[in-house]
Amino acid sequence: MRRHPLEEPSNTEEEILAATYRALIAHGYAGLTVKRIGEEFEKSPSLIYHHYEDKDDLVLACLEFMLDEYAEQLTGEAIPDPKRHLAGMFAWLLTAGKRADDAAFLSLLVDLRSQAVHDTEYRAHFSRSDAVFREHMTDMLQRGSADGTLDIENPEGTAEVLFTLALGTIVRGATAADDGWPHRLRTAIDRYLTA
Amino acid sequence: MRRHPLEEPSNTEEEILAATYRALIAHGYAGLTVKRIGEEFEKSPSLIYHHYEDKDDLVLACLEFMLDEYAEQLTGEAIPDPKRHLAGMFAWLLTAGKRADDAAFLSLLVDLRSQAVHDTEYRAHFSRSDAVFREHMTDMLQRGSADGTLDIENPEGTAEVLFTLALGTIVRGATAADDGWPHRLRTAIDRYLTA
């Protein structure tokens, strides 16, 4: 999740999706309109209407594009030390509140994910997204288990626990104040990972 | 979370909040209007306007009322076997998708929680709500640790992990399809709790 896949759009299609992303960050899902996406877009807004029907069409295309990019990044990623990798991932998530861009990105994910409560297309997207990240974790735990780096009996179940914990962490970060919980949670996760 | 605090309203104020809850379940947050709350209310809608300014005022009062009721239930709850209690809680959450009323309740919580991404009043509510449930878990783990039922070094941190995992479970349940994850997650959690 470090490099943002839409920071450097390389064609008109990607420029439209990058404009959608910027408009989402600026206005949130509820405040998003195709007009506002047009304002973030440097070419003629008519190009947007030519490719997309409505704002959900644009948001879903933006989510799918980012997910495909992450999936590709994850596939090529070499992870020599899974415990350290997981500790780093939780450290990144639990300190995101201190970095405006990362906090805005994670808050947007929570905002968009909540659309899946009522909308089957968002639900299908986040089901696929969860499977991508969960399978990446499972793969990492299975390799670590096979080469003796990790001692776990149930990599699939452990991946579900870690993924669900990461999702809960993202949601808390986007929706609740820091009363010390990120520090307490990080300490506990670090203990489990070193145990 | 078993008995719904607004099932049997005992005065006009509670009847208004119960109508708010029913309207939220029927229409979701985005589809909620004060008019629709009035349609669920058996007395004159003017009573609603007399007590509340707008729909958020009603939703927040509804959330606060339910939280106070849960907080009271939790305080009086005797928990002789914390591991079994936690296993039961996750079993309840992970099978909620099969029970329409429970699924609707948890989906509503996710829908409303997402308002906290942009709204400081919802953020304040869910911060308080998280603290209530987290402290209940901490208390349960500390008692279990003190009387020898549990062997844990860091009850506060463990409570943060369990609470965050429960929240992640609720959010997944409300926003992603069941591709086998609830079963895999439950198996893994049961293993940890019996280990």
Short mmCIF file of C-alpha atoms in Angstrom, two decimals:
data_model
loop_
_atom_site.label_atom_id
_atom_site.label_comp_id
_atom_site.label_asym_id
_atom_site.label_seq_id
_atom_site.Cartn_x
_atom_site.Cartn_y
_atom_site.Cartn_z
CA MET A 1 0.00 0.00 0.00
CA ARG A 2 3.00 2.31 -0.13
CA ARG A 3 2.97 3.70 -3.63
CA HIS A 4 -0.37 4.96 -4.80
CA PRO A 5 -1.30 3.32 -8.12
CA LEU A 6 -3.03 6.45 -9.44
CA GLU A 7 -0.31 8.99 -8.70
CA GLU A 8 1.12 8.79 -12.20
CA PRO A 9 -1.69 8.07 -14.69
CA SER A 10 -0.34 7.00 -18.06
CA ASN A 11 -3.37 7.43 -20.35
CA THR A 12 -6.78 9.12 -20.52
CA GLU A 13 -8.54 6.22 -18.82
CA GLU A 14 -6.14 6.36 -15.89
CA GLU A 15 -6.39 10.16 -15.78
CA ILE A 16 -10.16 9.81 -15.36
CA LEU A 17 -9.67 7.31 -12.52
CA ALA A 18 -7.03 9.55 -10.90
CA ALA A 19 -9.48 12.47 -11.08
CA THR A 20 -12.11 10.22 -9.45
CA TYR A 21 -9.67 9.37 -6.67
CA ARG A 22 -8.80 13.04 -6.03
CA ALA A 23 -12.49 14.02 -6.02
CA LEU A 24 -13.24 11.19 -3.55
CA ILE A 25 -10.44 12.32 -1.22
CA ALA A 26 -11.69 15.92 -1.44
CA HIS A 27 -15.45 15.33 -1.07
CA GLY A 28 -15.99 11.80 0.28
CA TYR A 29 -18.42 9.35 -1.30
CA ALA A 30 -21.56 11.25 -0.24
CA GLY A 31 -20.23 14.54 -1.67
CA LEU A 32 -18.97 12.99 -4.91
CA THR A 33 -20.62 13.97 -8.20
CA VAL A 34 -19.54 13.37 -11.79
CA LYS A 35 -19.32 17.20 -12.08
CA ARG A 36 -16.73 17.28 -9.28
CA ILE A 37 -14.76 14.49 -10.94
CA GLY A 38 -14.84 16.63 -14.10
CA GLU A 39 -13.36 19.54 -12.11
CA GLU A 40 -10.38 17.35 -11.10
CA PHE A 41 -9.91 16.16 -14.69
CA GLU A 42 -7.60 18.17 -16.94
CA LYS A 43 -9.28 17.28 -20.22
CA SER A 44 -12.85 17.75 -21.42
CA PRO A 45 -15.46 16.34 -18.95
CA SER A 46 -17.36 14.97 -21.96
CA LEU A 47 -14.68 12.24 -22.13
CA ILE A 48 -15.86 11.05 -18.72
CA TYR A 49 -19.49 10.75 -19.83
CA HIS A 50 -18.32 8.96 -22.94
CA HIS A 51 -16.74 6.17 -20.83
CA TYR A 52 -18.88 5.99 -17.68
CA GLU A 53 -22.57 6.05 -16.83
CA ASP A 54 -22.60 7.45 -13.30
CA LYS A 55 -20.48 8.10 -10.22
CA ASP A 56 -20.65 4.50 -8.97
CA ASP A 57 -19.41 3.30 -12.34
CA LEU A 58 -16.38 5.59 -11.88
CA VAL A 59 -15.76 4.71 -8.23
CA LEU A 60 -15.95 0.97 -8.91
CA ALA A 61 -13.58 1.29 -11.89
CA CYS A 62 -11.19 3.26 -9.65
CA LEU A 63 -11.35 0.57 -6.93
CA GLU A 64 -10.85 -2.25 -9.45
CA PHE A 65 -7.88 -0.48 -11.03
CA MET A 66 -6.17 0.03 -7.64
CA LEU A 67 -6.88 -3.55 -6.59
CA ASP A 68 -5.37 -4.95 -9.81
CA GLU A 69 -2.25 -2.84 -9.24
CA TYR A 70 -1.93 -4.02 -5.62
CA ALA A 71 -2.51 -7.63 -6.65
CA GLU A 72 0.34 -7.32 -9.16
CA GLN A 73 2.66 -5.71 -6.59
CA LEU A 74 1.84 -8.41 -4.03
CA THR A 75 2.51 -11.26 -6.48
CA GLY A 76 6.06 -10.10 -7.14
CA GLU A 77 6.84 -9.33 -3.51
CA ALA A 78 9.63 -11.38 -1.87
CA ILE A 79 9.06 -11.75 1.90
CA PRO A 80 12.08 -13.29 3.61
CA ASP A 81 10.82 -12.59 7.16
CA PRO A 82 7.00 -12.93 7.49
CA LYS A 83 6.87 -11.91 11.18
CA ARG A 84 8.80 -8.74 10.51
CA HIS A 85 6.65 -8.07 7.44
CA LEU A 86 3.44 -8.42 9.49
CA ALA A 87 4.79 -6.26 12.32
CA GLY A 88 5.69 -3.64 9.70
CA MET A 89 2.22 -3.80 8.15
CA PHE A 90 0.47 -3.29 11.51
CA ALA A 91 2.94 -0.54 12.45
CA TRP A 92 2.10 1.19 9.16
CA LEU A 93 -1.67 0.86 9.75
CA LEU A 94 -1.46 1.91 13.41
CA THR A 95 0.53 5.07 12.72
CA ALA A 96 -1.36 6.09 9.56
CA GLY A 97 -3.35 8.62 11.61
CA LYS A 98 -0.16 10.68 11.88
CA ARG A 99 0.31 10.83 8.09
CA ALA A 100 -2.39 12.88 6.36
CA ASP A 101 -2.23 11.14 2.94
CA ASP A 102 -2.29 7.61 4.38
CA ALA A 103 -5.08 8.52 6.81
CA ALA A 104 -7.14 10.00 3.96
CA PHE A 105 -6.59 6.87 1.84
CA LEU A 106 -7.64 4.48 4.62
CA SER A 107 -10.63 6.65 5.58
CA LEU A 108 -11.74 6.59 1.96
CA LEU A 109 -11.53 2.78 1.94
CA VAL A 110 -13.81 2.64 5.00
CA ASP A 111 -16.21 5.17 3.46
CA LEU A 112 -16.40 3.15 0.21
CA ARG A 113 -16.54 -0.21 1.95
CA SER A 114 -19.64 0.89 3.82
CA GLN A 115 -21.42 1.20 0.44
CA ALA A 116 -21.18 -2.61 0.32
CA VAL A 117 -23.76 -2.80 3.14
CA HIS A 118 -26.48 -1.88 0.61
CA ASP A 119 -24.91 -2.22 -2.86
CA THR A 120 -24.15 -5.61 -4.39
CA GLU A 121 -21.52 -4.25 -6.80
CA TYR A 122 -19.46 -2.77 -3.95
CA ARG A 123 -20.00 -6.02 -2.06
CA ALA A 124 -18.61 -8.01 -5.00
CA HIS A 125 -15.60 -5.70 -5.23
CA PHE A 126 -14.71 -5.92 -1.53
CA SER A 127 -15.25 -9.69 -1.51
CA ARG A 128 -12.68 -9.97 -4.32
CA SER A 129 -10.38 -7.46 -2.60
CA ASP A 130 -10.52 -9.39 0.70
CA ALA A 131 -9.69 -12.62 -1.14
CA VAL A 132 -6.63 -11.03 -2.80
CA PHE A 133 -5.15 -9.79 0.50
CA ARG A 134 -6.15 -12.89 2.46
CA GLU A 135 -4.60 -15.21 -0.13
CA HIS A 136 -1.43 -13.13 -0.14
CA MET A 137 -1.23 -13.58 3.64
CA THR A 138 -2.01 -17.30 3.42
CA ASP A 139 0.73 -17.74 0.83
CA MET A 140 3.22 -15.84 2.98
CA LEU A 141 2.36 -17.93 6.07
CA GLN A 142 2.50 -21.20 4.11
CA ARG A 143 5.95 -20.39 2.72
CA GLY A 144 7.18 -19.33 6.18
CA SER A 145 5.78 -22.54 7.61
CA ALA A 146 7.38 -24.67 4.87
CA ASP A 147 10.87 -23.17 5.21
CA GLY A 148 10.80 -23.26 9.03
CA THR A 149 10.66 -19.47 9.56
CA LEU A 150 7.22 -19.83 11.19
CA ASP A 151 5.71 -22.43 13.47
CA ILE A 152 1.98 -22.41 12.70
CA GLU A 153 -0.43 -25.27 12.23
CA ASN A 154 -3.19 -23.53 10.33
CA PRO A 155 -1.88 -20.90 7.86
CA GLU A 156 -5.32 -20.41 6.24
CA GLY A 157 -7.06 -19.73 9.54
CA THR A 158 -4.21 -17.55 10.81
CA ALA A 159 -4.40 -15.49 7.60
CA GLU A 160 -8.15 -14.95 8.21
CA VAL A 161 -7.42 -13.77 11.76
CA LEU A 162 -4.64 -11.41 10.65
CA PHE A 163 -6.66 -10.04 7.74
CA THR A 164 -9.73 -9.46 9.94
CA LEU A 165 -7.54 -7.80 12.58
CA ALA A 166 -6.02 -5.52 9.91
CA LEU A 167 -9.50 -4.58 8.65
CA GLY A 168 -10.68 -3.85 12.20
CA THR A 169 -7.57 -1.71 12.71
CA ILE A 170 -8.29 0.30 9.54
CA VAL A 171 -11.93 0.83 10.55
CA ARG A 172 -11.04 1.91 14.10
CA GLY A 173 -8.40 4.30 12.76
CA ALA A 174 -10.91 5.94 10.43
CA THR A 175 -13.83 6.12 12.88
CA ALA A 176 -12.58 6.42 16.48
CA ALA A 177 -10.33 8.80 18.38
CA ASP A 178 -6.89 7.73 19.60
CA ASP A 179 -7.37 7.17 23.36
CA GLY A 180 -4.21 5.08 23.45
CA TRP A 181 -5.70 2.07 21.63
CA PRO A 182 -3.23 2.11 18.69
CA HIS A 183 -0.29 1.91 21.09
CA ARG A 184 -1.87 -0.83 23.22
CA LEU A 185 -2.86 -2.81 20.14
CA ARG A 186 0.59 -2.51 18.56
CA THR A 187 2.29 -3.67 21.76
CA ALA A 188 0.01 -6.71 21.95
CA ILE A 189 0.48 -7.60 18.25
CA ASP A 190 4.27 -7.27 18.55
CA ARG A 191 4.17 -9.62 21.54
CA TYR A 192 2.19 -12.24 19.62
CA LEU A 193 4.50 -11.96 16.62
CA THR A 194 7.67 -12.40 18.70
CA ALA A 195 6.18 -15.21 20.83
CA MET B 1 -26.19 -7.93 22.12
CA ARG B 2 -28.89 -10.55 22.41
CA ARG B 3 -31.94 -8.59 23.51
CA HIS B 4 -32.60 -5.46 21.56
CA PRO B 5 -32.92 -2.46 23.92
CA LEU B 6 -35.56 -0.75 21.78
CA GLU B 7 -37.92 -3.69 21.34
CA GLU B 8 -40.14 -2.62 24.22
CA PRO B 9 -40.13 1.18 24.50
CA SER B 10 -41.57 2.35 27.81
CA ASN B 11 -42.28 6.05 27.16
CA THR B 12 -42.70 8.59 24.31
CA GLU B 13 -38.98 9.33 24.16
CA GLU B 14 -38.16 5.62 23.75
CA GLU B 15 -41.00 5.22 21.24
CA ILE B 16 -39.38 7.95 19.11
CA LEU B 17 -36.00 6.18 19.32
CA ALA B 18 -37.61 2.82 18.51
CA ALA B 19 -39.25 4.41 15.45
CA THR B 20 -35.83 5.80 14.45
CA TYR B 21 -34.34 2.32 14.76
CA ARG B 22 -37.09 0.72 12.65
CA ALA B 23 -36.76 3.43 9.99
CA LEU B 24 -32.97 2.92 9.91
CA ILE B 25 -33.38 -0.84 9.46
CA ALA B 26 -35.93 -0.27 6.70
CA HIS B 27 -34.17 2.52 4.76
CA GLY B 28 -30.51 2.61 5.87
CA TYR B 29 -28.76 5.83 6.91
CA ALA B 30 -28.73 7.34 3.39
CA GLY B 31 -32.46 6.70 2.93
CA LEU B 32 -33.45 7.93 6.39
CA THR B 33 -35.55 11.07 6.73
CA VAL B 34 -37.40 12.54 9.71
CA LYS B 35 -40.59 12.00 7.67
CA ARG B 36 -39.86 8.25 7.46
CA ILE B 37 -39.20 8.14 11.20
CA GLY B 38 -42.60 9.83 11.62
CA GLU B 39 -44.19 7.05 9.54
CA GLU B 40 -42.80 4.43 11.98
CA PHE B 41 -44.01 6.42 14.98
CA GLU B 42 -47.49 5.70 16.31
CA LYS B 43 -48.13 9.15 17.77
CA SER B 44 -48.11 12.61 16.16
CA PRO B 45 -44.89 13.31 14.18
CA SER B 46 -44.92 16.83 15.66
CA LEU B 47 -43.69 15.26 18.92
CA ILE B 48 -40.52 14.26 17.07
CA TYR B 49 -39.85 17.80 15.86
CA HIS B 50 -40.52 19.04 19.36
CA HIS B 51 -37.65 16.93 20.76
CA TYR B 52 -35.13 16.70 17.90
CA GLU B 53 -33.62 19.04 15.33
CA ASP B 54 -32.74 16.69 12.48
CA LYS B 55 -32.15 13.08 11.52
CA ASP B 56 -28.60 12.96 12.94
CA ASP B 57 -29.90 14.23 16.26
CA LEU B 58 -32.33 11.27 16.28
CA VAL B 59 -29.80 8.68 15.11
CA LEU B 60 -27.21 9.77 17.69
CA ALA B 61 -29.82 9.72 20.47
CA CYS B 62 -30.81 6.20 19.34
CA LEU B 63 -27.16 5.03 19.38
CA GLU B 64 -26.51 6.61 22.79
CA PHE B 65 -29.64 5.00 24.24
CA MET B 66 -28.66 1.54 22.98
CA LEU B 67 -25.07 1.95 24.20
CA ASP B 68 -26.24 2.95 27.69
CA GLU B 69 -28.48 -0.12 27.81
CA TYR B 70 -25.64 -2.42 26.68
CA ALA B 71 -23.23 -0.81 29.15
CA GLU B 72 -25.71 -1.54 31.96
CA GLN B 73 -26.23 -5.15 30.82
CA LEU B 74 -22.46 -5.69 30.59
CA THR B 75 -21.81 -4.31 34.08
CA GLY B 76 -24.13 -6.81 35.71
CA GLU B 77 -22.95 -9.78 33.64
CA ALA B 78 -21.25 -12.64 35.53
CA ILE B 79 -18.68 -14.43 33.33
CA PRO B 80 -17.43 -17.62 35.01
CA ASP B 81 -15.61 -18.89 31.89
CA PRO B 82 -14.03 -16.08 29.77
CA LYS B 83 -12.74 -18.39 26.99
CA ARG B 84 -16.15 -19.94 26.51
CA HIS B 85 -17.75 -16.50 26.63
CA LEU B 86 -15.38 -15.20 23.92
CA ALA B 87 -15.88 -18.30 21.76
CA GLY B 88 -19.64 -17.77 22.11
CA MET B 89 -19.36 -14.10 21.15
CA PHE B 90 -17.37 -14.87 17.97
CA ALA B 91 -19.70 -17.77 17.15
CA TRP B 92 -22.64 -15.35 17.45
CA LEU B 93 -20.95 -12.74 15.23
CA LEU B 94 -19.78 -15.30 12.65
CA THR B 95 -23.20 -16.88 12.22
CA ALA B 96 -25.20 -13.62 12.31
CA GLY B 97 -25.44 -13.69 8.48
CA LYS B 98 -27.83 -16.63 8.86
CA ARG B 99 -30.20 -14.70 11.15
CA ALA B 100 -31.97 -11.83 9.36
CA ASP B 101 -32.57 -9.63 12.44
CA ASP B 102 -29.01 -9.95 13.75
CA ALA B 103 -27.53 -9.39 10.28
CA ALA B 104 -29.67 -6.25 9.83
CA PHE B 105 -28.58 -4.94 13.24
CA LEU B 106 -24.85 -5.49 12.56
CA SER B 107 -25.13 -4.05 9.03
CA LEU B 108 -26.77 -0.97 10.48
CA LEU B 109 -23.90 -0.56 12.95
CA VAL B 110 -21.41 -0.64 10.04
CA ASP B 111 -23.52 1.80 8.03
CA LEU B 112 -23.71 4.23 10.97
CA ARG B 113 -20.09 3.75 11.99
CA SER B 114 -18.98 4.86 8.53
CA GLN B 115 -20.58 8.27 9.25
CA ALA B 116 -17.77 8.73 11.79
CA VAL B 117 -15.29 9.01 8.89
CA HIS B 118 -16.61 12.54 8.22
CA ASP B 119 -18.73 13.49 11.24
CA THR B 120 -17.17 14.34 14.62
CA GLU B 121 -20.36 13.58 16.60
CA TYR B 122 -20.52 10.00 15.24
CA ARG B 123 -16.78 9.74 15.85
CA ALA B 124 -17.29 10.76 19.50
CA HIS B 125 -20.08 8.21 19.90
CA PHE B 126 -18.12 5.29 18.46
CA SER B 127 -15.02 6.26 20.46
CA ARG B 128 -17.13 6.01 23.62
CA SER B 129 -18.80 2.82 22.40
CA ASP B 130 -15.42 1.18 21.67
CA ALA B 131 -14.19 2.14 25.13
CA VAL B 132 -17.24 0.54 26.79
CA PHE B 133 -16.80 -2.81 25.02
CA ARG B 134 -13.00 -2.78 25.25
CA GLU B 135 -13.11 -2.06 29.00
CA HIS B 136 -15.66 -4.83 29.49
CA MET B 137 -13.26 -7.23 27.75
CA THR B 138 -10.27 -5.96 29.72
CA ASP B 139 -12.17 -6.43 32.97
CA MET B 140 -13.19 -9.96 31.98
CA LEU B 141 -9.59 -10.87 31.05
CA GLN B 142 -8.18 -9.30 34.23
CA ARG B 143 -10.61 -11.25 36.42
CA GLY B 144 -9.85 -14.45 34.54
CA SER B 145 -6.15 -13.79 34.93
CA ALA B 146 -6.50 -13.04 38.65
CA ASP B 147 -8.50 -16.19 39.49
CA GLY B 148 -6.28 -18.45 37.37
CA THR B 149 -8.90 -19.23 34.67
CA LEU B 150 -6.70 -17.52 32.05
CA ASP B 151 -2.96 -17.36 31.53
CA ILE B 152 -2.31 -14.00 29.86
CA GLU B 153 0.35 -11.42 30.56
CA ASN B 154 -1.24 -8.36 29.01
CA PRO B 155 -5.05 -8.25 29.51
CA GLU B 156 -5.31 -4.64 28.20
CA GLY B 157 -3.50 -5.41 24.96
CA THR B 158 -5.32 -8.73 24.51
CA ALA B 159 -8.64 -6.90 24.94
CA GLU B 160 -7.62 -4.45 22.18
CA VAL B 161 -6.77 -7.37 19.88
CA LEU B 162 -10.05 -9.18 20.60
CA PHE B 163 -12.14 -6.04 20.26
CA THR B 164 -10.46 -5.08 16.95
CA LEU B 165 -10.92 -8.64 15.69
CA ALA B 166 -14.62 -8.52 16.64
CA LEU B 167 -15.03 -5.20 14.83
CA GLY B 168 -13.27 -6.55 11.73
CA THR B 169 -15.57 -9.59 11.87
CA ILE B 170 -18.68 -7.38 12.02
CA VAL B 171 -17.46 -5.24 9.09
CA ARG B 172 -16.59 -8.27 6.93
CA GLY B 173 -19.96 -9.85 7.70
CA ALA B 174 -21.80 -6.70 6.59
CA THR B 175 -19.73 -5.96 3.48
CA ALA B 176 -18.30 -9.18 1.97
CA ALA B 177 -19.77 -12.44 0.70
CA ASP B 178 -19.27 -15.71 2.59
CA ASP B 179 -16.60 -17.56 0.57
CA GLY B 180 -15.85 -19.76 3.55
CA TRP B 181 -14.09 -17.06 5.59
CA PRO B 182 -16.49 -17.17 8.58
CA HIS B 183 -15.87 -20.90 9.00
CA ARG B 184 -12.07 -20.58 8.60
CA LEU B 185 -11.96 -17.64 10.99
CA ARG B 186 -14.07 -19.39 13.61
CA THR B 187 -11.90 -22.52 13.47
CA ALA B 188 -8.77 -20.40 13.97
CA ILE B 189 -10.28 -18.38 16.84
CA ASP B 190 -11.48 -21.56 18.58
CA ARG B 191 -7.95 -22.98 18.30
CA TYR B 192 -6.41 -19.88 19.88
CA LEU B 193 -8.97 -19.88 22.67
CA THR B 194 -8.42 -23.52 23.54
CA ALA B 195 -4.60 -23.29 23.25
#
